[in-house]
Amino acid sequence: MRDRDRFQPDAPLLARARAALAGARQVAVLTGAGMSAESGIPTFRDALTGLWSRFDPQDLASVEGFSADPARVWDWYAERREGVRRAQPNAGHKALAAWARAHPGRMCVVTQNVDDLHQRAGQPDVVRLHGDILAEQWLDESTCRQRPRCDPAAADPGRPPRCMRCGALARPGVVWFGEALPEADLARAQRVANGCDLMLVVGTSGAVWPAAGLAGRARRAGAMVVIVNPEDSEIDAQAHVLLRGTAAQVLPRLLAPA
Ligand code: OAD
């Protein structure tokens, strides 16, 4: 691991990215866990601090894992939820939101993050590909025979909560391994990638599909692709410009008014 504090984005590359941004009619932003790292929310795949270096995703992020030990999985998410609630948007979230508000209708953020930091920073248009960790949904919608269906918010507060009327188990509202992404959100993200002039990719390893495919999709459709990441990612080959630095370091400089 290199010393991230010493990173300064290369000035000519930053200037090139700023020029592309100034000329772009539509800007798509794809964010991953690195976007929220400086808000204190751990990433998944960073070697020492990433969640998946300490926990097995099969145990904690799959229907099978949840079914095997619902209380353990529920508690793990409860702890992560507390971390999200305590966290605050960082300078990177704020810079994106300020740019979007100054250029109405020109920026859409497509995020893989299940936190709500883009929203709390005031980002107007956010597509959530992997769900919302603060939300709850039923493990199995089909167990509910009530009409209209029971509301997960009305479940008893067990670990995990269980519906008092139909007995269904609640689970966190995130997409787990092996599950499809929300169809309408993925379709919107693909349209945004197809239609942008500039795609800014921030803080993702590019290891998880279909989100990782959005950068290549934008590039094939003619967009310039700028990646902000202090480390290599699996989609670096899609980038026209690689800005080596963290979200909170690079985005305020990239997005500041001229
Ligand atoms: P990863 O943990 O795979 O990757 C995080 C990326 O952020 C890495 O490329 C880091 O180098 C980079 N990074 C770390 N700190 C950064 C900083 N301060 N600024 C900018 N970049 C930084 O996270 P994702 O790519 O988001 O799925 O992972 C994709 C999905 O895998 C997640 O959405 C999650 C996980 O399983 C679900 O929750 C469904």
PDB file of C-alpha atoms and ligand atoms in Angstrom:
ATOM      1  CA  MET A   1       0.000   0.000   0.000  1.00  0.00           C
ATOM      2  CA  ARG A   2       1.329   3.392  -0.953  1.00  0.00           C
ATOM      3  CA  ASP A   3       1.144   6.391   1.353  1.00  0.00           C
ATOM      4  CA  ARG A   4      -2.175   7.928   0.329  1.00  0.00           C
ATOM      5  CA  ASP A   5      -1.453  11.222   2.081  1.00  0.00           C
ATOM      6  CA  ARG A   6       1.380  11.971  -0.322  1.00  0.00           C
ATOM      7  CA  PHE A   7      -0.811  11.529  -3.388  1.00  0.00           C
ATOM      8  CA  GLN A   8      -1.372  14.619  -5.464  1.00  0.00           C
ATOM      9  CA  PRO A   9      -3.222  14.196  -8.729  1.00  0.00           C
ATOM     10  CA  ASP A  10      -0.947  14.970 -11.639  1.00  0.00           C
ATOM     11  CA  ALA A  11      -1.661  18.613 -12.652  1.00  0.00           C
ATOM     12  CA  PRO A  12      -1.925  18.104 -16.460  1.00  0.00           C
ATOM     13  CA  LEU A  13      -4.261  15.130 -15.946  1.00  0.00           C
ATOM     14  CA  LEU A  14      -6.388  17.132 -13.544  1.00  0.00           C
ATOM     15  CA  ALA A  15      -6.530  19.983 -16.080  1.00  0.00           C
ATOM     16  CA  ARG A  16      -7.599  17.538 -18.805  1.00  0.00           C
ATOM     17  CA  ALA A  17     -10.367  16.148 -16.634  1.00  0.00           C
ATOM     18  CA  ARG A  18     -11.524  19.660 -15.681  1.00  0.00           C
ATOM     19  CA  ALA A  19     -11.703  20.647 -19.343  1.00  0.00           C
ATOM     20  CA  ALA A  20     -13.769  17.540 -20.137  1.00  0.00           C
ATOM     21  CA  LEU A  21     -16.111  18.353 -17.274  1.00  0.00           C
ATOM     22  CA  ALA A  22     -16.546  21.952 -18.412  1.00  0.00           C
ATOM     23  CA  GLY A  23     -17.502  20.763 -21.902  1.00  0.00           C
ATOM     24  CA  ALA A  24     -19.766  17.900 -20.829  1.00  0.00           C
ATOM     25  CA  ARG A  25     -23.522  18.181 -21.288  1.00  0.00           C
ATOM     26  CA  GLN A  26     -24.233  15.051 -19.217  1.00  0.00           C
ATOM     27  CA  VAL A  27     -21.988  13.733 -16.481  1.00  0.00           C
ATOM     28  CA  ALA A  28     -22.432  10.238 -15.063  1.00  0.00           C
ATOM     29  CA  VAL A  29     -20.692   9.415 -11.787  1.00  0.00           C
ATOM     30  CA  LEU A  30     -20.188   5.801 -10.723  1.00  0.00           C
ATOM     31  CA  THR A  31     -19.230   5.502  -7.071  1.00  0.00           C
ATOM     32  CA  GLY A  32     -18.057   2.617  -4.916  1.00  0.00           C
ATOM     33  CA  ALA A  33     -17.022   2.049  -1.339  1.00  0.00           C
ATOM     34  CA  GLY A  34     -13.892   4.229  -1.665  1.00  0.00           C
ATOM     35  CA  MET A  35     -16.218   7.229  -2.013  1.00  0.00           C
ATOM     36  CA  SER A  36     -17.261   6.835   1.626  1.00  0.00           C
ATOM     37  CA  ALA A  37     -13.929   5.582   3.022  1.00  0.00           C
ATOM     38  CA  GLU A  38     -12.938   9.047   4.263  1.00  0.00           C
ATOM     39  CA  SER A  39     -16.290   9.252   6.060  1.00  0.00           C
ATOM     40  CA  GLY A  40     -15.143   6.265   8.123  1.00  0.00           C
ATOM     41  CA  ILE A  41     -17.161   3.556   6.342  1.00  0.00           C
ATOM     42  CA  PRO A  42     -14.925   0.580   5.540  1.00  0.00           C
ATOM     43  CA  THR A  43     -14.498  -0.623   1.952  1.00  0.00           C
ATOM     44  CA  PHE A  44     -14.880  -4.284   0.985  1.00  0.00           C
ATOM     45  CA  ARG A  45     -11.668  -5.282  -0.762  1.00  0.00           C
ATOM     46  CA  ASP A  46      -8.895  -3.069   0.634  1.00  0.00           C
ATOM     47  CA  ALA A  47      -6.245  -5.485   1.872  1.00  0.00           C
ATOM     48  CA  LEU A  48      -6.133  -4.584   5.570  1.00  0.00           C
ATOM     49  CA  THR A  49      -9.306  -2.649   6.271  1.00  0.00           C
ATOM     50  CA  GLY A  50     -11.799  -4.102   3.758  1.00  0.00           C
ATOM     51  CA  LEU A  51     -14.804  -5.966   5.166  1.00  0.00           C
ATOM     52  CA  TRP A  52     -14.222  -8.957   2.897  1.00  0.00           C
ATOM     53  CA  SER A  53     -10.663  -9.330   4.197  1.00  0.00           C
ATOM     54  CA  ARG A  54     -12.119  -9.977   7.664  1.00  0.00           C
ATOM     55  CA  PHE A  55     -15.509 -11.559   6.965  1.00  0.00           C
ATOM     56  CA  ASP A  56     -16.764 -14.173   4.521  1.00  0.00           C
ATOM     57  CA  PRO A  57     -19.319 -12.633   2.146  1.00  0.00           C
ATOM     58  CA  GLN A  58     -20.991 -16.028   1.728  1.00  0.00           C
ATOM     59  CA  ASP A  59     -21.805 -16.010   5.456  1.00  0.00           C
ATOM     60  CA  LEU A  60     -22.904 -12.383   5.685  1.00  0.00           C
ATOM     61  CA  ALA A  61     -24.119 -11.327   2.260  1.00  0.00           C
ATOM     62  CA  SER A  62     -26.155 -14.170   0.829  1.00  0.00           C
ATOM     63  CA  VAL A  63     -29.603 -15.643   1.404  1.00  0.00           C
ATOM     64  CA  GLU A  64     -27.922 -18.937   2.360  1.00  0.00           C
ATOM     65  CA  GLY A  65     -25.759 -17.222   4.991  1.00  0.00           C
ATOM     66  CA  PHE A  66     -28.735 -15.345   6.421  1.00  0.00           C
ATOM     67  CA  SER A  67     -30.888 -18.477   6.508  1.00  0.00           C
ATOM     68  CA  ALA A  68     -28.112 -20.401   8.300  1.00  0.00           C
ATOM     69  CA  ASP A  69     -27.715 -17.809  11.078  1.00  0.00           C
ATOM     70  CA  PRO A  70     -30.227 -14.942  10.831  1.00  0.00           C
ATOM     71  CA  ALA A  71     -29.310 -13.357  14.186  1.00  0.00           C
ATOM     72  CA  ARG A  72     -25.589 -13.212  13.358  1.00  0.00           C
ATOM     73  CA  VAL A  73     -26.217 -11.607   9.981  1.00  0.00           C
ATOM     74  CA  TRP A  74     -28.793  -9.206  11.440  1.00  0.00           C
ATOM     75  CA  ASP A  75     -26.364  -8.104  14.169  1.00  0.00           C
ATOM     76  CA  TRP A  76     -23.567  -7.560  11.659  1.00  0.00           C
ATOM     77  CA  TYR A  77     -25.808  -5.278   9.581  1.00  0.00           C
ATOM     78  CA  ALA A  78     -27.075  -3.534  12.720  1.00  0.00           C
ATOM     79  CA  GLU A  79     -23.461  -2.611  13.532  1.00  0.00           C
ATOM     80  CA  ARG A  80     -22.824  -1.400   9.974  1.00  0.00           C
ATOM     81  CA  ARG A  81     -26.049   0.628  10.082  1.00  0.00           C
ATOM     82  CA  GLU A  82     -24.841   2.364  13.230  1.00  0.00           C
ATOM     83  CA  GLY A  83     -21.591   3.200  11.411  1.00  0.00           C
ATOM     84  CA  VAL A  84     -23.552   4.670   8.502  1.00  0.00           C
ATOM     85  CA  ARG A  85     -25.784   6.714  10.803  1.00  0.00           C
ATOM     86  CA  ARG A  86     -22.738   8.144  12.607  1.00  0.00           C
ATOM     87  CA  ALA A  87     -20.855   8.926   9.371  1.00  0.00           C
ATOM     88  CA  GLN A  88     -20.980  12.306   7.669  1.00  0.00           C
ATOM     89  CA  PRO A  89     -20.584  13.131   3.976  1.00  0.00           C
ATOM     90  CA  ASN A  90     -16.939  13.948   3.179  1.00  0.00           C
ATOM     91  CA  ALA A  91     -15.473  16.688   0.978  1.00  0.00           C
ATOM     92  CA  GLY A  92     -15.888  14.436  -2.069  1.00  0.00           C
ATOM     93  CA  HIS A  93     -19.639  13.903  -1.556  1.00  0.00           C
ATOM     94  CA  LYS A  94     -20.050  17.619  -0.954  1.00  0.00           C
ATOM     95  CA  ALA A  95     -18.099  18.614  -4.070  1.00  0.00           C
ATOM     96  CA  LEU A  96     -20.243  16.336  -6.273  1.00  0.00           C
ATOM     97  CA  ALA A  97     -23.464  17.675  -4.777  1.00  0.00           C
ATOM     98  CA  ALA A  98     -22.350  21.296  -5.135  1.00  0.00           C
ATOM     99  CA  TRP A  99     -21.467  20.757  -8.810  1.00  0.00           C
ATOM    100  CA  ALA A 100     -24.822  19.073  -9.478  1.00  0.00           C
ATOM    101  CA  ARG A 101     -26.741  21.904  -7.828  1.00  0.00           C
ATOM    102  CA  ALA A 102     -24.768  24.490  -9.803  1.00  0.00           C
ATOM    103  CA  HIS A 103     -25.484  22.606 -13.068  1.00  0.00           C
ATOM    104  CA  PRO A 104     -29.095  21.433 -12.753  1.00  0.00           C
ATOM    105  CA  GLY A 105     -30.019  18.312 -14.718  1.00  0.00           C
ATOM    106  CA  ARG A 106     -26.453  17.604 -15.859  1.00  0.00           C
ATOM    107  CA  MET A 107     -25.220  15.043 -13.322  1.00  0.00           C
ATOM    108  CA  CYS A 108     -26.519  11.641 -12.273  1.00  0.00           C
ATOM    109  CA  VAL A 109     -24.730   9.639  -9.575  1.00  0.00           C
ATOM    110  CA  VAL A 110     -24.975   5.865  -9.886  1.00  0.00           C
ATOM    111  CA  THR A 111     -23.792   4.365  -6.643  1.00  0.00           C
ATOM    112  CA  GLN A 112     -22.953   0.868  -5.475  1.00  0.00           C
ATOM    113  CA  ASN A 113     -22.936   2.181  -1.928  1.00  0.00           C
ATOM    114  CA  VAL A 114     -25.696   1.202   0.454  1.00  0.00           C
ATOM    115  CA  ASP A 115     -25.100   4.227   2.710  1.00  0.00           C
ATOM    116  CA  ASP A 116     -27.027   7.479   2.267  1.00  0.00           C
ATOM    117  CA  LEU A 117     -24.105   9.912   2.200  1.00  0.00           C
ATOM    118  CA  HIS A 118     -24.688  11.198  -1.353  1.00  0.00           C
ATOM    119  CA  GLN A 119     -28.281  11.962  -0.392  1.00  0.00           C
ATOM    120  CA  ARG A 120     -27.299  13.639   2.874  1.00  0.00           C
ATOM    121  CA  ALA A 121     -24.752  15.763   0.995  1.00  0.00           C
ATOM    122  CA  GLY A 122     -27.689  17.053  -1.078  1.00  0.00           C
ATOM    123  CA  GLN A 123     -27.006  15.137  -4.316  1.00  0.00           C
ATOM    124  CA  PRO A 124     -30.164  15.614  -6.375  1.00  0.00           C
ATOM    125  CA  ASP A 125     -30.161  12.521  -8.631  1.00  0.00           C
ATOM    126  CA  VAL A 126     -28.841   9.235  -7.225  1.00  0.00           C
ATOM    127  CA  VAL A 127     -29.433   5.735  -8.600  1.00  0.00           C
ATOM    128  CA  ARG A 128     -28.782   3.025  -6.000  1.00  0.00           C
ATOM    129  CA  LEU A 129     -27.679  -0.214  -7.593  1.00  0.00           C
ATOM    130  CA  HIS A 130     -27.096  -2.280  -4.459  1.00  0.00           C
ATOM    131  CA  GLY A 131     -29.953  -1.140  -2.235  1.00  0.00           C
ATOM    132  CA  ASP A 132     -30.178   0.735   1.051  1.00  0.00           C
ATOM    133  CA  ILE A 133     -28.674  -0.610   4.261  1.00  0.00           C
ATOM    134  CA  LEU A 134     -31.049   1.479   6.370  1.00  0.00           C
ATOM    135  CA  ALA A 135     -34.121  -0.104   4.759  1.00  0.00           C
ATOM    136  CA  GLU A 136     -35.728  -3.440   5.511  1.00  0.00           C
ATOM    137  CA  GLN A 137     -37.511  -5.892   3.275  1.00  0.00           C
ATOM    138  CA  TRP A 138     -39.004  -9.330   3.750  1.00  0.00           C
ATOM    139  CA  LEU A 139     -36.683 -12.270   3.202  1.00  0.00           C
ATOM    140  CA  ASP A 140     -39.389 -13.975   1.191  1.00  0.00           C
ATOM    141  CA  GLU A 141     -42.291 -11.886  -0.086  1.00  0.00           C
ATOM    142  CA  SER A 142     -44.247 -15.012  -0.967  1.00  0.00           C
ATOM    143  CA  THR A 143     -44.699 -16.096   2.670  1.00  0.00           C
ATOM    144  CA  CYS A 144     -47.141 -13.202   3.204  1.00  0.00           C
ATOM    145  CA  ARG A 145     -50.749 -14.160   2.525  1.00  0.00           C
ATOM    146  CA  GLN A 146     -52.152 -10.818   3.703  1.00  0.00           C
ATOM    147  CA  ARG A 147     -53.712  -8.393   1.254  1.00  0.00           C
ATOM    148  CA  PRO A 148     -52.330  -5.771   1.137  1.00  0.00           C
ATOM    149  CA  ARG A 149     -48.986  -7.268   2.027  1.00  0.00           C
ATOM    150  CA  CYS A 150     -47.547  -6.637   5.465  1.00  0.00           C
ATOM    151  CA  ASP A 151     -45.143  -3.756   5.916  1.00  0.00           C
ATOM    152  CA  PRO A 152     -41.619  -4.628   7.196  1.00  0.00           C
ATOM    153  CA  ALA A 153     -41.757  -1.469   9.320  1.00  0.00           C
ATOM    154  CA  ALA A 154     -44.568  -3.156  11.299  1.00  0.00           C
ATOM    155  CA  ALA A 155     -42.465  -6.190  12.281  1.00  0.00           C
ATOM    156  CA  ASP A 156     -41.669  -6.958  15.913  1.00  0.00           C
ATOM    157  CA  PRO A 157     -38.189  -5.820  16.986  1.00  0.00           C
ATOM    158  CA  GLY A 158     -36.564  -9.289  17.261  1.00  0.00           C
ATOM    159  CA  ARG A 159     -33.207 -10.275  15.769  1.00  0.00           C
ATOM    160  CA  PRO A 160     -34.147 -10.292  12.961  1.00  0.00           C
ATOM    161  CA  PRO A 161     -37.617  -8.793  13.180  1.00  0.00           C
ATOM    162  CA  ARG A 162     -40.487 -11.089  12.243  1.00  0.00           C
ATOM    163  CA  CYS A 163     -43.915 -10.010  11.056  1.00  0.00           C
ATOM    164  CA  MET A 164     -46.478 -10.368  13.833  1.00  0.00           C
ATOM    165  CA  ARG A 165     -49.219 -11.146  11.292  1.00  0.00           C
ATOM    166  CA  CYS A 166     -47.660 -13.479   8.737  1.00  0.00           C
ATOM    167  CA  GLY A 167     -44.417 -14.602  10.416  1.00  0.00           C
ATOM    168  CA  ALA A 168     -42.134 -13.416   7.594  1.00  0.00           C
ATOM    169  CA  LEU A 169     -38.523 -12.582   8.474  1.00  0.00           C
ATOM    170  CA  ALA A 170     -37.165  -9.116   7.724  1.00  0.00           C
ATOM    171  CA  ARG A 171     -33.714  -8.685   6.158  1.00  0.00           C
ATOM    172  CA  PRO A 172     -31.614  -5.646   5.284  1.00  0.00           C
ATOM    173  CA  GLY A 173     -32.611  -3.942   2.039  1.00  0.00           C
ATOM    174  CA  VAL A 174     -29.307  -4.594   0.268  1.00  0.00           C
ATOM    175  CA  VAL A 175     -28.510  -6.728  -2.756  1.00  0.00           C
ATOM    176  CA  TRP A 176     -26.715  -9.908  -1.751  1.00  0.00           C
ATOM    177  CA  PHE A 177     -24.404 -12.146  -3.773  1.00  0.00           C
ATOM    178  CA  GLY A 178     -26.341 -14.196  -6.276  1.00  0.00           C
ATOM    179  CA  GLU A 179     -29.238 -11.712  -6.371  1.00  0.00           C
ATOM    180  CA  ALA A 180     -30.342  -9.578  -9.285  1.00  0.00           C
ATOM    181  CA  LEU A 181     -29.985  -5.814  -9.090  1.00  0.00           C
ATOM    182  CA  PRO A 182     -33.210  -3.786  -8.948  1.00  0.00           C
ATOM    183  CA  GLU A 183     -34.274  -3.891 -12.593  1.00  0.00           C
ATOM    184  CA  ALA A 184     -35.459  -0.303 -13.013  1.00  0.00           C
ATOM    185  CA  ASP A 185     -32.334   1.104 -11.315  1.00  0.00           C
ATOM    186  CA  LEU A 186     -29.986  -0.958 -13.461  1.00  0.00           C
ATOM    187  CA  ALA A 187     -31.874   0.065 -16.607  1.00  0.00           C
ATOM    188  CA  ARG A 188     -31.636   3.743 -15.615  1.00  0.00           C
ATOM    189  CA  ALA A 189     -27.896   3.363 -14.849  1.00  0.00           C
ATOM    190  CA  GLN A 190     -27.328   1.823 -18.282  1.00  0.00           C
ATOM    191  CA  ARG A 191     -29.250   4.648 -19.979  1.00  0.00           C
ATOM    192  CA  VAL A 192     -27.215   7.201 -18.046  1.00  0.00           C
ATOM    193  CA  ALA A 193     -23.969   5.473 -19.102  1.00  0.00           C
ATOM    194  CA  ASN A 194     -25.094   5.340 -22.721  1.00  0.00           C
ATOM    195  CA  GLY A 195     -26.063   9.003 -22.758  1.00  0.00           C
ATOM    196  CA  CYS A 196     -23.230  10.749 -20.896  1.00  0.00           C
ATOM    197  CA  ASP A 197     -20.303  12.711 -22.350  1.00  0.00           C
ATOM    198  CA  LEU A 198     -18.187  12.151 -19.259  1.00  0.00           C
ATOM    199  CA  MET A 199     -18.162   9.264 -16.839  1.00  0.00           C
ATOM    200  CA  LEU A 200     -16.424   9.864 -13.545  1.00  0.00           C
ATOM    201  CA  VAL A 201     -15.649   6.632 -11.675  1.00  0.00           C
ATOM    202  CA  VAL A 202     -14.794   7.108  -7.994  1.00  0.00           C
ATOM    203  CA  GLY A 203     -13.586   4.594  -5.434  1.00  0.00           C
ATOM    204  CA  THR A 204     -14.561   1.263  -6.929  1.00  0.00           C
ATOM    205  CA  SER A 205     -12.417  -1.813  -7.458  1.00  0.00           C
ATOM    206  CA  GLY A 206     -14.477  -2.639 -10.559  1.00  0.00           C
ATOM    207  CA  ALA A 207     -14.716  -6.218  -9.336  1.00  0.00           C
ATOM    208  CA  VAL A 208     -18.498  -6.501  -9.144  1.00  0.00           C
ATOM    209  CA  TRP A 209     -20.711  -6.729 -12.179  1.00  0.00           C
ATOM    210  CA  PRO A 210     -22.899  -5.434 -13.724  1.00  0.00           C
ATOM    211  CA  ALA A 211     -21.889  -2.122 -12.060  1.00  0.00           C
ATOM    212  CA  ALA A 212     -18.290  -2.535 -13.227  1.00  0.00           C
ATOM    213  CA  GLY A 213     -19.477  -2.727 -16.836  1.00  0.00           C
ATOM    214  CA  LEU A 214     -20.888   0.797 -16.803  1.00  0.00           C
ATOM    215  CA  ALA A 215     -17.517   2.468 -17.403  1.00  0.00           C
ATOM    216  CA  GLY A 216     -16.865   0.384 -20.533  1.00  0.00           C
ATOM    217  CA  ARG A 217     -20.423   0.981 -21.687  1.00  0.00           C
ATOM    218  CA  ALA A 218     -19.955   4.757 -21.407  1.00  0.00           C
ATOM    219  CA  ARG A 219     -16.611   4.613 -23.189  1.00  0.00           C
ATOM    220  CA  ARG A 220     -18.028   2.555 -26.081  1.00  0.00           C
ATOM    221  CA  ALA A 221     -20.851   5.086 -26.397  1.00  0.00           C
ATOM    222  CA  GLY A 222     -18.258   7.843 -26.863  1.00  0.00           C
ATOM    223  CA  ALA A 223     -17.868   9.287 -23.374  1.00  0.00           C
ATOM    224  CA  MET A 224     -14.588  10.292 -21.780  1.00  0.00           C
ATOM    225  CA  VAL A 225     -13.892   8.139 -18.711  1.00  0.00           C
ATOM    226  CA  VAL A 226     -12.067   9.595 -15.698  1.00  0.00           C
ATOM    227  CA  ILE A 227     -11.195   7.327 -12.773  1.00  0.00           C
ATOM    228  CA  VAL A 228     -10.414   8.634  -9.285  1.00  0.00           C
ATOM    229  CA  ASN A 229      -8.759   6.020  -7.099  1.00  0.00           C
ATOM    230  CA  PRO A 230      -5.542   5.902  -5.076  1.00  0.00           C
ATOM    231  CA  GLU A 231      -4.941   2.312  -6.235  1.00  0.00           C
ATOM    232  CA  ASP A 232      -5.245   0.268  -9.411  1.00  0.00           C
ATOM    233  CA  SER A 233      -8.707  -1.012 -10.243  1.00  0.00           C
ATOM    234  CA  GLU A 234      -9.938  -3.777 -12.527  1.00  0.00           C
ATOM    235  CA  ILE A 235     -11.424  -1.232 -14.931  1.00  0.00           C
ATOM    236  CA  ASP A 236      -8.436   1.094 -15.309  1.00  0.00           C
ATOM    237  CA  ALA A 237      -8.154   0.054 -18.969  1.00  0.00           C
ATOM    238  CA  GLN A 238     -11.435   1.921 -19.609  1.00  0.00           C
ATOM    239  CA  ALA A 239     -10.016   5.222 -18.363  1.00  0.00           C
ATOM    240  CA  HIS A 240      -8.874   8.064 -20.593  1.00  0.00           C
ATOM    241  CA  VAL A 241      -7.634   9.825 -17.448  1.00  0.00           C
ATOM    242  CA  LEU A 242      -6.549   8.186 -14.191  1.00  0.00           C
ATOM    243  CA  LEU A 243      -6.416  10.540 -11.201  1.00  0.00           C
ATOM    244  CA  ARG A 244      -4.446   8.865  -8.449  1.00  0.00           C
ATOM    245  CA  GLY A 245      -5.776  10.171  -5.162  1.00  0.00           C
ATOM    246  CA  THR A 246      -8.656   9.858  -2.766  1.00  0.00           C
ATOM    247  CA  ALA A 247     -12.208  11.061  -3.292  1.00  0.00           C
ATOM    248  CA  ALA A 248     -11.953  13.796  -0.662  1.00  0.00           C
ATOM    249  CA  GLN A 249      -8.619  15.003  -2.067  1.00  0.00           C
ATOM    250  CA  VAL A 250      -9.364  14.920  -5.773  1.00  0.00           C
ATOM    251  CA  LEU A 251     -13.066  15.720  -6.199  1.00  0.00           C
ATOM    252  CA  PRO A 252     -13.014  19.216  -4.634  1.00  0.00           C
ATOM    253  CA  ARG A 253     -10.165  20.188  -7.018  1.00  0.00           C
ATOM    254  CA  LEU A 254     -11.753  18.537 -10.019  1.00  0.00           C
ATOM    255  CA  LEU A 255     -15.201  20.028  -9.445  1.00  0.00           C
ATOM    256  CA  ALA A 256     -14.347  23.483  -8.074  1.00  0.00           C
ATOM    257  CA  PRO A 257     -15.658  26.412 -10.145  1.00  0.00           C
ATOM    258  CA  ALA A 258     -13.058  27.801 -12.610  1.00  0.00           C
TER     259      ALA A 258
HETATM  260  P1  OAD B   1     -14.263  -2.329  -3.033  1.00  0.00           P
HETATM  261  O1  OAD B   1     -13.950  -2.481  -1.595  1.00  0.00           O
HETATM  262  O2  OAD B   1     -14.210  -3.538  -3.902  1.00  0.00           O
HETATM  263  O3  OAD B   1     -13.267  -1.275  -3.670  1.00  0.00           O
HETATM  264  C1  OAD B   1     -13.029  -0.043  -3.035  1.00  0.00           C
HETATM  265  C2  OAD B   1     -12.163   0.787  -3.955  1.00  0.00           C
HETATM  266  O4  OAD B   1     -12.035   2.079  -3.389  1.00  0.00           O
HETATM  267  C3  OAD B   1     -10.743   0.243  -4.171  1.00  0.00           C
HETATM  268  O5  OAD B   1     -10.423   0.282  -5.556  1.00  0.00           O
HETATM  269  C4  OAD B   1      -9.865   1.223  -3.382  1.00  0.00           C
HETATM  270  O6  OAD B   1      -8.584   1.400  -3.965  1.00  0.00           O
HETATM  271  C5  OAD B   1     -10.682   2.485  -3.482  1.00  0.00           C
HETATM  272  N1  OAD B   1     -10.472   3.450  -2.391  1.00  0.00           N
HETATM  273  C6  OAD B   1     -10.136   3.202  -1.102  1.00  0.00           C
HETATM  274  N2  OAD B   1     -10.111   4.355  -0.395  1.00  0.00           N
HETATM  275  C7  OAD B   1     -10.452   5.339  -1.265  1.00  0.00           C
HETATM  276  C8  OAD B   1     -10.631   6.749  -1.135  1.00  0.00           C
HETATM  277  N3  OAD B   1     -10.452   7.371   0.032  1.00  0.00           N
HETATM  278  N4  OAD B   1     -10.996   7.458  -2.242  1.00  0.00           N
HETATM  279  C9  OAD B   1     -11.175   6.828  -3.438  1.00  0.00           C
HETATM  280  N5  OAD B   1     -11.031   5.507  -3.606  1.00  0.00           N
HETATM  281  C10 OAD B   1     -10.675   4.765  -2.533  1.00  0.00           C
HETATM  282  O7  OAD B   1     -15.686  -1.597  -3.127  1.00  0.00           O
HETATM  283  P2  OAD B   1     -16.697  -1.551  -4.356  1.00  0.00           P
HETATM  284  O8  OAD B   1     -15.975  -1.462  -5.647  1.00  0.00           O
HETATM  285  O9  OAD B   1     -17.705  -0.524  -4.039  1.00  0.00           O
HETATM  286  O10 OAD B   1     -21.759  -5.035  -2.777  1.00  0.00           O
HETATM  287  O11 OAD B   1     -17.373  -2.978  -4.235  1.00  0.00           O
HETATM  288  C11 OAD B   1     -18.445  -3.319  -5.053  1.00  0.00           C
HETATM  289  C12 OAD B   1     -19.476  -4.097  -4.283  1.00  0.00           C
HETATM  290  O12 OAD B   1     -18.848  -5.221  -3.650  1.00  0.00           O
HETATM  291  C13 OAD B   1     -20.106  -3.333  -3.139  1.00  0.00           C
HETATM  292  O13 OAD B   1     -21.192  -2.518  -3.547  1.00  0.00           O
HETATM  293  C14 OAD B   1     -20.573  -4.428  -2.233  1.00  0.00           C
HETATM  294  C15 OAD B   1     -19.389  -5.376  -2.316  1.00  0.00           C
HETATM  295  O14 OAD B   1     -19.696  -6.719  -2.097  1.00  0.00           O
HETATM  296  C16 OAD B   1     -22.928  -4.948  -2.102  1.00  0.00           C
HETATM  297  O15 OAD B   1     -23.043  -4.409  -1.033  1.00  0.00           O
HETATM  298  C17 OAD B   1     -24.062  -5.584  -2.818  1.00  0.00           C
END
